Amino acid sequence: MSHANTETKINGHVAPGFEGVRDVFAAQFESGKEVGASFAIYKDGDYLVDLWAGHADKAKTKAWARDTLPNVWSTTKAVTALCFALLVERGQLSYDDKVVKYWPEFGAHGKDQLTIGQVLSHQAGLSTLREPISTEDLYDSEGLAARMAAAEPLWEPGTRSGYHAITFAYPAAELVRRITGKTLGQFFREEIAEPWKIDFHIGLPESEEGRVAEMLAAVNASALDPTNMTDLQKLTFSNPAPSETLPNERAWRAAEIGSANGRGSASALAKLFGNVAKGGTAEGVSLFSAKSLDALTKEQILNEDLVLGLPGSWGAGVLRNLGGLLYGPNEPSYGHSGWGGSFAMSDPVAGIGISYVMNQMGPDLAADPRAMALLGASYEALG
């Protein structure tokens, strides 16, 4: 036994019957798969599971707290998608609206027929650009959005999905800005996070820096093996190519990147998606109704994704739980997963939100084995 296996203290609580979830969570620390992590299940205004453990830094000097803030990468996309669902709820846009209705310049090079729903489901043909996208470019939301508007798509828009791993954020933020006058991070904070008391951030205020988790690169090589990639996959994942540890820089955290730089705890994300699972009213504030949530989760496209190389069913910015493969056994569930392991999901059948976040990244874009083990134990307990 190496000293790495000294027992990790598991903090938080589980409801009776959910002890198996705590056992799986603990086992993943004992086997050395985790440095710091949190996992939560939220239902009806309460936590069935609310666990956290480990360390927020590589040196293991800083304990992971309930409100520690790791970078959740693409799990952020599900939160961005909720911002659009709220605009649909308020009648400020429809997913069937053409993007050019709000942003005429976006119509260049045959993109004039694209709908907002198609853009949010990765059909714009802009998973990358033909010219380089630098790290600094990622911090200039309006500038990169303008370049995407002017760009020639890499495939015929509206015909196939091709996962916009990073670039998803920029047309989304530009639409929110043009329709509301607010930045995406500001809109989320003022319209969703504050009324519902959700501790999640797209663009981290300086005041919250003390709660940041240091992100740690995957121990095993990335699942993104360039030798088996198509040209489009290679181009998308290399331009831009943020490193796993880029979130450890303040410039990244300060930016608002609605595809990749959200920060929050599992308890915050489980609460957000649990509120949505129960119909969209919480803290005495009704934000969503069946109308907007049905529109959010309605299938925009089902195909083999050109960038992921996997079959997938996309809603308007969320992954639908096709065949119960990603987010538990209930098909109406939906959510998003992030590079390295995190996820957040809403299960309207069980009326729950579930989330897992961590700082030790794994090599996968989705279906991280730690996440899947926790989900399996959760649904076993839910019966």
mmCIF file of C-alpha atoms in Angstrom:
data_model
loop_
_atom_site.group_PDB
_atom_site.id
_atom_site.type_symbol
_atom_site.label_atom_id
_atom_site.label_comp_id
_atom_site.label_asym_id
_atom_site.label_seq_id
_atom_site.Cartn_x
_atom_site.Cartn_y
_atom_site.Cartn_z
ATOM 1 C CA MET A 1 0.000 0.000 0.000
ATOM 2 C CA SER A 2 1.460 3.350 -0.991
ATOM 3 C CA HIS A 3 0.774 6.460 1.058
ATOM 4 C CA ALA A 4 -1.461 7.629 -1.816
ATOM 5 C CA ASN A 5 -4.095 5.240 -0.515
ATOM 6 C CA THR A 6 -4.429 6.793 2.922
ATOM 7 C CA GLU A 7 -8.128 7.130 3.510
ATOM 8 C CA THR A 8 -9.732 10.278 2.154
ATOM 9 C CA LYS A 9 -12.357 11.907 4.352
ATOM 10 C CA ILE A 10 -15.692 11.969 2.524
ATOM 11 C CA ASN A 11 -17.695 15.072 3.442
ATOM 12 C CA GLY A 12 -21.406 15.748 3.101
ATOM 13 C CA HIS A 13 -24.402 13.466 3.366
ATOM 14 C CA VAL A 14 -26.526 10.904 1.554
ATOM 15 C CA ALA A 15 -30.209 10.151 2.140
ATOM 16 C CA PRO A 16 -31.040 6.671 3.518
ATOM 17 C CA GLY A 17 -30.706 4.140 0.708
ATOM 18 C CA PHE A 18 -27.991 6.130 -1.075
ATOM 19 C CA GLU A 19 -25.046 4.747 0.907
ATOM 20 C CA GLY A 20 -23.936 2.866 -2.217
ATOM 21 C CA VAL A 21 -23.321 6.185 -3.951
ATOM 22 C CA ARG A 22 -21.037 7.286 -1.117
ATOM 23 C CA ASP A 23 -19.209 3.936 -1.337
ATOM 24 C CA VAL A 24 -18.498 4.429 -5.056
ATOM 25 C CA PHE A 25 -17.433 8.048 -4.470
ATOM 26 C CA ALA A 26 -15.058 6.939 -1.688
ATOM 27 C CA ALA A 27 -13.685 4.011 -3.714
ATOM 28 C CA GLN A 28 -12.652 6.353 -6.529
ATOM 29 C CA PHE A 29 -10.514 8.308 -4.081
ATOM 30 C CA GLU A 30 -9.074 5.136 -2.533
ATOM 31 C CA SER A 31 -8.030 3.818 -5.955
ATOM 32 C CA GLY A 32 -6.256 7.094 -6.755
ATOM 33 C CA LYS A 33 -8.629 8.139 -9.548
ATOM 34 C CA GLU A 34 -9.527 11.427 -7.849
ATOM 35 C CA VAL A 35 -7.701 14.410 -6.387
ATOM 36 C CA GLY A 36 -10.742 16.554 -5.576
ATOM 37 C CA ALA A 37 -14.386 16.099 -6.568
ATOM 38 C CA SER A 38 -17.998 16.701 -5.686
ATOM 39 C CA PHE A 39 -21.178 14.809 -6.589
ATOM 40 C CA ALA A 40 -24.786 15.734 -5.927
ATOM 41 C CA ILE A 41 -28.381 14.691 -6.595
ATOM 42 C CA TYR A 42 -31.093 17.299 -6.006
ATOM 43 C CA LYS A 43 -34.829 16.641 -5.797
ATOM 44 C CA ASP A 44 -37.765 18.744 -4.613
ATOM 45 C CA GLY A 45 -35.703 21.426 -2.943
ATOM 46 C CA ASP A 46 -33.383 18.995 -1.186
ATOM 47 C CA TYR A 47 -30.232 16.970 -1.711
ATOM 48 C CA LEU A 48 -30.531 13.180 -1.834
ATOM 49 C CA VAL A 49 -26.745 13.170 -2.220
ATOM 50 C CA ASP A 50 -24.311 16.002 -1.532
ATOM 51 C CA LEU A 51 -20.714 14.768 -1.321
ATOM 52 C CA TRP A 52 -17.277 16.321 -1.653
ATOM 53 C CA ALA A 53 -13.744 15.225 -0.842
ATOM 54 C CA GLY A 54 -10.067 15.535 -1.597
ATOM 55 C CA HIS A 55 -7.953 18.520 -2.536
ATOM 56 C CA ALA A 56 -8.369 21.578 -4.738
ATOM 57 C CA ASP A 57 -4.684 21.696 -5.719
ATOM 58 C CA LYS A 58 -2.023 19.384 -7.094
ATOM 59 C CA ALA A 59 0.196 19.867 -4.025
ATOM 60 C CA LYS A 60 -2.742 18.765 -1.842
ATOM 61 C CA THR A 61 -2.418 21.714 0.516
ATOM 62 C CA LYS A 62 -5.944 23.048 0.027
ATOM 63 C CA ALA A 63 -8.949 20.934 1.043
ATOM 64 C CA TRP A 64 -11.792 20.601 -1.456
ATOM 65 C CA ALA A 65 -14.817 22.399 0.026
ATOM 66 C CA ARG A 66 -18.503 22.068 -0.816
ATOM 67 C CA ASP A 67 -18.248 25.318 -2.779
ATOM 68 C CA THR A 68 -14.882 24.719 -4.498
ATOM 69 C CA LEU A 69 -15.044 25.867 -8.128
ATOM 70 C CA PRO A 70 -13.431 23.636 -10.777
ATOM 71 C CA ASN A 71 -13.553 24.425 -14.503
ATOM 72 C CA VAL A 72 -16.300 22.195 -15.938
ATOM 73 C CA TRP A 73 -15.410 22.622 -19.625
ATOM 74 C CA SER A 74 -18.335 21.679 -21.896
ATOM 75 C CA THR A 75 -20.731 21.019 -19.036
ATOM 76 C CA THR A 76 -20.992 24.820 -19.351
ATOM 77 C CA LYS A 77 -22.883 24.322 -22.638
ATOM 78 C CA ALA A 78 -25.951 22.997 -20.799
ATOM 79 C CA VAL A 79 -26.023 26.197 -18.721
ATOM 80 C CA THR A 80 -25.693 28.353 -21.847
ATOM 81 C CA ALA A 81 -28.552 26.329 -23.350
ATOM 82 C CA LEU A 82 -30.755 27.232 -20.357
ATOM 83 C CA CYS A 83 -30.114 30.926 -21.051
ATOM 84 C CA PHE A 84 -31.639 30.424 -24.502
ATOM 85 C CA ALA A 85 -34.547 28.423 -23.088
ATOM 86 C CA LEU A 86 -35.259 31.399 -20.816
ATOM 87 C CA LEU A 87 -35.296 33.755 -23.816
ATOM 88 C CA VAL A 88 -37.707 31.346 -25.540
ATOM 89 C CA GLU A 89 -39.878 31.297 -22.400
ATOM 90 C CA ARG A 90 -39.991 35.096 -22.396
ATOM 91 C CA GLY A 91 -40.847 35.288 -26.084
ATOM 92 C CA GLN A 92 -37.613 37.118 -26.910
ATOM 93 C CA LEU A 93 -36.618 34.538 -29.517
ATOM 94 C CA SER A 94 -37.686 31.239 -31.038
ATOM 95 C CA TYR A 95 -35.352 28.354 -31.852
ATOM 96 C CA ASP A 96 -36.852 28.468 -35.358
ATOM 97 C CA ASP A 97 -35.844 32.107 -35.862
ATOM 98 C CA LYS A 98 -33.103 32.624 -38.381
ATOM 99 C CA VAL A 99 -29.898 33.940 -36.804
ATOM 100 C CA VAL A 100 -29.793 36.789 -39.361
ATOM 101 C CA LYS A 101 -33.019 38.218 -37.880
ATOM 102 C CA TYR A 102 -30.884 39.461 -34.970
ATOM 103 C CA TRP A 103 -27.433 39.411 -36.563
ATOM 104 C CA PRO A 104 -27.520 40.136 -40.320
ATOM 105 C CA GLU A 105 -23.744 39.755 -40.793
ATOM 106 C CA PHE A 106 -23.971 36.090 -39.798
ATOM 107 C CA GLY A 107 -25.580 35.264 -43.157
ATOM 108 C CA ALA A 108 -22.295 35.438 -45.112
ATOM 109 C CA HIS A 109 -21.304 32.428 -47.264
ATOM 110 C CA GLY A 110 -24.695 30.719 -47.261
ATOM 111 C CA LYS A 111 -25.326 30.808 -43.508
ATOM 112 C CA ASP A 112 -28.426 32.994 -43.938
ATOM 113 C CA GLN A 113 -30.902 30.128 -43.540
ATOM 114 C CA LEU A 114 -29.463 28.805 -40.277
ATOM 115 C CA THR A 115 -31.834 28.882 -37.326
ATOM 116 C CA ILE A 116 -30.857 29.528 -33.722
ATOM 117 C CA GLY A 117 -31.768 25.910 -32.949
ATOM 118 C CA GLN A 118 -29.424 24.675 -35.668
ATOM 119 C CA VAL A 119 -26.558 26.837 -34.417
ATOM 120 C CA LEU A 120 -27.074 25.590 -30.843
ATOM 121 C CA SER A 121 -27.031 21.997 -32.137
ATOM 122 C CA HIS A 122 -23.651 22.370 -33.842
ATOM 123 C CA GLN A 123 -24.930 22.585 -37.436
ATOM 124 C CA ALA A 124 -23.363 25.922 -38.457
ATOM 125 C CA GLY A 125 -20.243 24.381 -40.017
ATOM 126 C CA LEU A 126 -18.039 26.551 -37.799
ATOM 127 C CA SER A 127 -16.481 23.986 -35.450
ATOM 128 C CA THR A 128 -13.232 25.815 -36.217
ATOM 129 C CA LEU A 129 -12.052 28.513 -38.610
ATOM 130 C CA ARG A 130 -9.727 28.190 -41.581
ATOM 131 C CA GLU A 131 -7.300 30.685 -40.032
ATOM 132 C CA PRO A 132 -5.687 30.314 -36.595
ATOM 133 C CA ILE A 133 -7.632 31.007 -33.402
ATOM 134 C CA SER A 134 -5.211 32.008 -30.651
ATOM 135 C CA THR A 135 -5.767 31.656 -26.919
ATOM 136 C CA GLU A 136 -6.092 35.461 -26.728
ATOM 137 C CA ASP A 137 -8.826 35.340 -29.392
ATOM 138 C CA LEU A 138 -10.908 33.183 -27.046
ATOM 139 C CA TYR A 139 -11.044 36.085 -24.596
ATOM 140 C CA ASP A 140 -12.470 38.504 -27.202
ATOM 141 C CA SER A 141 -16.060 37.329 -27.473
ATOM 142 C CA GLU A 142 -17.316 39.948 -29.919
ATOM 143 C CA GLY A 143 -14.200 39.776 -32.074
ATOM 144 C CA LEU A 144 -14.333 36.003 -32.512
ATOM 145 C CA ALA A 145 -18.103 36.126 -33.092
ATOM 146 C CA ALA A 146 -17.540 38.628 -35.917
ATOM 147 C CA ARG A 147 -14.922 36.365 -37.484
ATOM 148 C CA MET A 148 -17.320 33.419 -37.309
ATOM 149 C CA ALA A 149 -20.100 35.499 -38.876
ATOM 150 C CA ALA A 150 -17.831 36.347 -41.811
ATOM 151 C CA ALA A 151 -16.464 32.810 -42.175
ATOM 152 C CA GLU A 152 -17.194 30.256 -44.846
ATOM 153 C CA PRO A 153 -18.639 27.117 -43.220
ATOM 154 C CA LEU A 154 -16.632 23.877 -43.306
ATOM 155 C CA TRP A 155 -19.658 21.837 -44.381
ATOM 156 C CA GLU A 156 -23.111 22.677 -45.720
ATOM 157 C CA PRO A 157 -24.853 24.490 -42.858
ATOM 158 C CA GLY A 158 -27.945 22.868 -41.414
ATOM 159 C CA THR A 159 -27.239 19.410 -42.839
ATOM 160 C CA ARG A 160 -25.050 17.735 -40.208
ATOM 161 C CA SER A 161 -23.858 18.336 -36.676
ATOM 162 C CA GLY A 162 -20.141 18.787 -36.084
ATOM 163 C CA TYR A 163 -19.392 19.450 -32.434
ATOM 164 C CA HIS A 164 -18.343 23.083 -31.885
ATOM 165 C CA ALA A 165 -16.193 22.220 -28.856
ATOM 166 C CA ILE A 166 -15.017 25.775 -28.159
ATOM 167 C CA THR A 167 -16.599 27.902 -30.904
ATOM 168 C CA PHE A 168 -20.157 27.115 -29.688
ATOM 169 C CA ALA A 169 -19.765 29.950 -27.165
ATOM 170 C CA TYR A 170 -19.340 32.831 -29.561
ATOM 171 C CA PRO A 171 -22.494 32.923 -31.717
ATOM 172 C CA ALA A 172 -24.436 32.084 -28.538
ATOM 173 C CA ALA A 173 -22.968 35.018 -26.610
ATOM 174 C CA GLU A 174 -23.411 37.375 -29.559
ATOM 175 C CA LEU A 175 -27.106 36.487 -29.879
ATOM 176 C CA VAL A 176 -27.675 37.019 -26.156
ATOM 177 C CA ARG A 177 -25.892 40.379 -26.366
ATOM 178 C CA ARG A 178 -27.857 41.540 -29.401
ATOM 179 C CA ILE A 179 -31.213 40.466 -27.959
ATOM 180 C CA THR A 180 -30.743 41.517 -24.319
ATOM 181 C CA GLY A 181 -27.863 44.007 -24.277
ATOM 182 C CA LYS A 182 -26.151 41.804 -21.670
ATOM 183 C CA THR A 183 -23.130 39.570 -21.931
ATOM 184 C CA LEU A 184 -23.831 35.850 -21.589
ATOM 185 C CA GLY A 185 -22.213 35.643 -18.155
ATOM 186 C CA GLN A 186 -24.121 38.686 -16.948
ATOM 187 C CA PHE A 187 -27.422 37.380 -18.337
ATOM 188 C CA PHE A 188 -26.961 34.019 -16.612
ATOM 189 C CA ARG A 189 -25.949 35.650 -13.339
ATOM 190 C CA GLU A 190 -28.769 38.194 -13.207
ATOM 191 C CA GLU A 191 -31.602 36.173 -14.716
ATOM 192 C CA ILE A 192 -30.946 32.620 -13.438
ATOM 193 C CA ALA A 193 -28.145 32.364 -10.859
ATOM 194 C CA GLU A 194 -29.264 35.192 -8.575
ATOM 195 C CA PRO A 195 -33.023 34.455 -8.467
ATOM 196 C CA TRP A 196 -32.419 30.718 -7.955
ATOM 197 C CA LYS A 197 -29.304 31.109 -5.755
ATOM 198 C CA ILE A 198 -27.058 29.033 -8.046
ATOM 199 C CA ASP A 199 -23.315 29.284 -7.372
ATOM 200 C CA PHE A 200 -22.176 28.852 -10.981
ATOM 201 C CA HIS A 201 -20.192 31.364 -13.010
ATOM 202 C CA ILE A 202 -19.509 31.993 -16.692
ATOM 203 C CA GLY A 203 -16.653 34.425 -16.165
ATOM 204 C CA LEU A 204 -15.352 34.278 -12.604
ATOM 205 C CA PRO A 205 -15.364 37.492 -10.546
ATOM 206 C CA GLU A 206 -12.059 38.318 -8.871
ATOM 207 C CA SER A 207 -13.864 38.039 -5.517
ATOM 208 C CA GLU A 208 -14.328 34.267 -5.987
ATOM 209 C CA GLU A 209 -10.697 33.469 -6.867
ATOM 210 C CA GLY A 210 -10.037 31.936 -3.439
ATOM 211 C CA ARG A 211 -12.434 29.074 -4.218
ATOM 212 C CA VAL A 212 -10.849 28.032 -7.511
ATOM 213 C CA ALA A 213 -9.698 24.438 -8.047
ATOM 214 C CA GLU A 214 -6.436 23.847 -9.882
ATOM 215 C CA MET A 215 -7.136 21.687 -12.944
ATOM 216 C CA LEU A 216 -4.830 18.690 -13.436
ATOM 217 C CA ALA A 217 -4.047 17.168 -16.823
ATOM 218 C CA ALA A 218 -5.123 13.608 -17.562
ATOM 219 C CA VAL A 219 -2.590 10.960 -16.554
ATOM 220 C CA ASN A 220 -3.292 8.855 -19.655
ATOM 221 C CA ALA A 221 -3.036 10.168 -23.191
ATOM 222 C CA SER A 222 -6.085 11.957 -24.477
ATOM 223 C CA ALA A 223 -8.824 9.955 -26.154
ATOM 224 C CA LEU A 224 -8.247 12.333 -29.055
ATOM 225 C CA ASP A 225 -5.789 10.204 -31.006
ATOM 226 C CA PRO A 226 -4.783 12.209 -34.097
ATOM 227 C CA THR A 227 -3.771 9.099 -36.039
ATOM 228 C CA ASN A 228 -7.415 8.007 -36.337
ATOM 229 C CA MET A 229 -8.848 11.451 -37.027
ATOM 230 C CA THR A 230 -10.474 12.963 -40.092
ATOM 231 C CA ASP A 231 -9.100 16.299 -41.313
ATOM 232 C CA LEU A 232 -12.114 18.100 -39.849
ATOM 233 C CA GLN A 233 -11.579 16.464 -36.454
ATOM 234 C CA LYS A 234 -7.871 17.317 -36.477
ATOM 235 C CA LEU A 235 -8.568 20.924 -37.425
ATOM 236 C CA THR A 236 -11.354 21.361 -34.846
ATOM 237 C CA PHE A 237 -9.378 19.944 -31.935
ATOM 238 C CA SER A 238 -6.148 21.747 -32.860
ATOM 239 C CA ASN A 239 -7.616 25.201 -33.606
ATOM 240 C CA PRO A 240 -8.076 26.395 -30.960
ATOM 241 C CA ALA A 241 -6.361 23.889 -28.673
ATOM 242 C CA PRO A 242 -6.666 25.031 -25.068
ATOM 243 C CA SER A 243 -4.450 22.969 -22.785
ATOM 244 C CA GLU A 244 -6.000 21.065 -19.895
ATOM 245 C CA THR A 245 -4.287 23.474 -17.512
ATOM 246 C CA LEU A 246 -5.207 26.741 -19.284
ATOM 247 C CA PRO A 247 -8.031 27.225 -16.708
ATOM 248 C CA ASN A 248 -5.318 27.697 -14.082
ATOM 249 C CA GLU A 249 -4.637 31.123 -15.606
ATOM 250 C CA ARG A 250 -6.642 34.126 -14.421
ATOM 251 C CA ALA A 251 -7.141 35.417 -17.991
ATOM 252 C CA TRP A 252 -9.101 32.249 -18.863
ATOM 253 C CA ARG A 253 -11.185 32.430 -15.696
ATOM 254 C CA ALA A 254 -12.003 36.122 -16.177
ATOM 255 C CA ALA A 255 -13.288 35.600 -19.730
ATOM 256 C CA GLU A 256 -16.838 34.489 -20.494
ATOM 257 C CA ILE A 257 -16.696 31.335 -22.617
ATOM 258 C CA GLY A 258 -20.124 29.704 -22.663
ATOM 259 C CA SER A 259 -18.756 26.498 -24.161
ATOM 260 C CA ALA A 260 -15.866 25.788 -21.849
ATOM 261 C CA ASN A 261 -15.067 27.992 -18.870
ATOM 262 C CA GLY A 262 -18.007 27.697 -16.494
ATOM 263 C CA ARG A 263 -17.076 27.169 -12.842
ATOM 264 C CA GLY A 264 -19.294 25.629 -10.214
ATOM 265 C CA SER A 265 -19.813 22.865 -7.707
ATOM 266 C CA ALA A 266 -21.810 19.683 -8.189
ATOM 267 C CA SER A 267 -24.288 20.932 -5.586
ATOM 268 C CA ALA A 268 -24.914 24.118 -7.609
ATOM 269 C CA LEU A 269 -25.344 22.300 -10.923
ATOM 270 C CA ALA A 270 -27.532 19.548 -9.426
ATOM 271 C CA LYS A 271 -29.771 22.233 -7.919
ATOM 272 C CA LEU A 272 -30.005 24.139 -11.210
ATOM 273 C CA PHE A 273 -30.927 21.061 -13.241
ATOM 274 C CA GLY A 274 -33.098 19.650 -10.447
ATOM 275 C CA ASN A 275 -35.136 22.866 -10.463
ATOM 276 C CA VAL A 276 -35.547 22.486 -14.211
ATOM 277 C CA ALA A 277 -36.467 18.792 -13.858
ATOM 278 C CA LYS A 278 -39.348 19.744 -11.572
ATOM 279 C CA GLY A 279 -40.804 22.138 -14.108
ATOM 280 C CA GLY A 280 -38.796 25.318 -13.741
ATOM 281 C CA THR A 281 -40.049 26.998 -10.567
ATOM 282 C CA ALA A 282 -37.819 27.370 -7.489
ATOM 283 C CA GLU A 283 -37.133 29.879 -4.705
ATOM 284 C CA GLY A 284 -40.582 31.297 -5.445
ATOM 285 C CA VAL A 285 -39.406 32.254 -8.935
ATOM 286 C CA SER A 286 -40.825 30.642 -12.067
ATOM 287 C CA LEU A 287 -38.289 30.799 -14.885
ATOM 288 C CA PHE A 288 -39.293 27.972 -17.215
ATOM 289 C CA SER A 289 -42.461 26.152 -18.207
ATOM 290 C CA ALA A 290 -43.127 22.938 -20.109
ATOM 291 C CA LYS A 291 -43.301 25.039 -23.280
ATOM 292 C CA SER A 292 -39.706 26.249 -23.162
ATOM 293 C CA LEU A 293 -38.285 23.024 -21.721
ATOM 294 C CA ASP A 294 -39.980 20.935 -24.417
ATOM 295 C CA ALA A 295 -38.532 23.295 -27.018
ATOM 296 C CA LEU A 296 -35.055 23.051 -25.433
ATOM 297 C CA THR A 297 -35.050 19.260 -25.480
ATOM 298 C CA LYS A 298 -36.802 18.684 -28.812
ATOM 299 C CA GLU A 299 -34.487 16.903 -31.221
ATOM 300 C CA GLN A 300 -32.760 19.314 -33.574
ATOM 301 C CA ILE A 301 -30.689 16.636 -35.300
ATOM 302 C CA LEU A 302 -29.877 12.942 -34.972
ATOM 303 C CA ASN A 303 -26.781 11.818 -36.850
ATOM 304 C CA GLU A 304 -23.212 10.657 -36.580
ATOM 305 C CA ASP A 305 -21.503 13.849 -35.465
ATOM 306 C CA LEU A 306 -18.800 14.934 -37.930
ATOM 307 C CA VAL A 307 -16.404 16.018 -35.175
ATOM 308 C CA LEU A 308 -17.116 13.534 -32.387
ATOM 309 C CA GLY A 309 -17.439 10.618 -34.799
ATOM 310 C CA LEU A 310 -20.255 9.272 -32.625
ATOM 311 C CA PRO A 311 -24.006 9.007 -33.087
ATOM 312 C CA GLY A 312 -25.785 11.666 -31.095
ATOM 313 C CA SER A 313 -29.126 13.367 -30.673
ATOM 314 C CA TRP A 314 -28.886 17.105 -30.036
ATOM 315 C CA GLY A 315 -31.485 19.375 -28.527
ATOM 316 C CA ALA A 316 -30.929 23.136 -28.597
ATOM 317 C CA GLY A 317 -27.524 23.015 -26.901
ATOM 318 C CA VAL A 318 -28.066 19.876 -24.822
ATOM 319 C CA LEU A 319 -27.283 16.211 -25.422
ATOM 320 C CA ARG A 320 -30.415 14.082 -25.396
ATOM 321 C CA ASN A 321 -30.148 10.783 -23.539
ATOM 322 C CA LEU A 322 -30.593 8.594 -26.588
ATOM 323 C CA GLY A 323 -31.053 4.938 -25.612
ATOM 324 C CA GLY A 324 -30.292 5.773 -21.986
ATOM 325 C CA LEU A 325 -26.574 5.624 -22.817
ATOM 326 C CA LEU A 326 -25.233 8.792 -21.198
ATOM 327 C CA TYR A 327 -27.473 10.032 -18.415
ATOM 328 C CA GLY A 328 -29.134 7.089 -16.692
ATOM 329 C CA PRO A 329 -31.949 4.810 -17.882
ATOM 330 C CA ASN A 330 -34.657 7.443 -18.497
ATOM 331 C CA GLU A 331 -34.707 8.525 -22.150
ATOM 332 C CA PRO A 332 -36.200 12.000 -21.558
ATOM 333 C CA SER A 333 -33.111 12.971 -19.533
ATOM 334 C CA TYR A 334 -30.674 15.429 -21.055
ATOM 335 C CA GLY A 335 -27.609 17.409 -20.096
ATOM 336 C CA HIS A 336 -24.000 17.899 -21.083
ATOM 337 C CA SER A 337 -20.615 16.467 -20.211
ATOM 338 C CA GLY A 338 -17.261 18.208 -20.074
ATOM 339 C CA TRP A 339 -13.773 17.278 -21.202
ATOM 340 C CA GLY A 340 -12.103 15.291 -18.444
ATOM 341 C CA GLY A 341 -15.185 13.955 -16.660
ATOM 342 C CA SER A 342 -17.701 16.480 -15.339
ATOM 343 C CA PHE A 343 -21.396 16.438 -16.209
ATOM 344 C CA ALA A 344 -24.733 17.977 -15.303
ATOM 345 C CA MET A 345 -28.100 16.484 -16.205
ATOM 346 C CA SER A 346 -31.808 16.876 -15.706
ATOM 347 C CA ASP A 347 -34.122 13.855 -15.369
ATOM 348 C CA PRO A 348 -37.728 15.047 -15.688
ATOM 349 C CA VAL A 349 -39.031 11.493 -15.131
ATOM 350 C CA ALA A 350 -37.420 11.128 -11.686
ATOM 351 C CA GLY A 351 -37.623 14.882 -11.066
ATOM 352 C CA ILE A 352 -33.926 15.168 -10.258
ATOM 353 C CA GLY A 353 -30.781 17.032 -11.202
ATOM 354 C CA ILE A 354 -27.429 15.247 -10.961
ATOM 355 C CA SER A 355 -23.910 16.595 -11.306
ATOM 356 C CA TYR A 356 -20.327 15.473 -10.905
ATOM 357 C CA VAL A 357 -17.318 17.806 -11.036
ATOM 358 C CA MET A 358 -13.628 17.210 -10.359
ATOM 359 C CA ASN A 359 -10.153 18.625 -10.949
ATOM 360 C CA GLN A 360 -8.233 15.475 -11.978
ATOM 361 C CA MET A 361 -9.141 15.255 -15.631
ATOM 362 C CA GLY A 362 -9.620 11.922 -17.352
ATOM 363 C CA PRO A 363 -8.952 11.423 -21.074
ATOM 364 C CA ASP A 364 -12.598 11.414 -22.225
ATOM 365 C CA LEU A 365 -14.959 14.034 -23.675
ATOM 366 C CA ALA A 366 -18.003 12.200 -22.265
ATOM 367 C CA ALA A 367 -18.942 9.022 -20.384
ATOM 368 C CA ASP A 368 -15.994 9.276 -17.977
ATOM 369 C CA PRO A 369 -15.797 5.954 -16.055
ATOM 370 C CA ARG A 370 -15.935 7.721 -12.668
ATOM 371 C CA ALA A 371 -19.047 9.619 -13.705
ATOM 372 C CA MET A 372 -20.687 6.478 -15.091
ATOM 373 C CA ALA A 373 -19.964 4.520 -11.886
ATOM 374 C CA LEU A 374 -21.581 7.259 -9.792
ATOM 375 C CA LEU A 375 -24.578 7.438 -12.127
ATOM 376 C CA GLY A 376 -25.017 3.662 -11.997
ATOM 377 C CA ALA A 377 -25.014 3.661 -8.193
ATOM 378 C CA SER A 378 -27.407 6.622 -8.150
ATOM 379 C CA TYR A 379 -30.048 4.960 -10.302
ATOM 380 C CA GLU A 380 -29.669 1.730 -8.364
ATOM 381 C CA ALA A 381 -30.529 3.717 -5.222
ATOM 382 C CA LEU A 382 -33.355 5.575 -6.950
ATOM 383 C CA GLY A 383 -34.788 2.188 -7.909
#
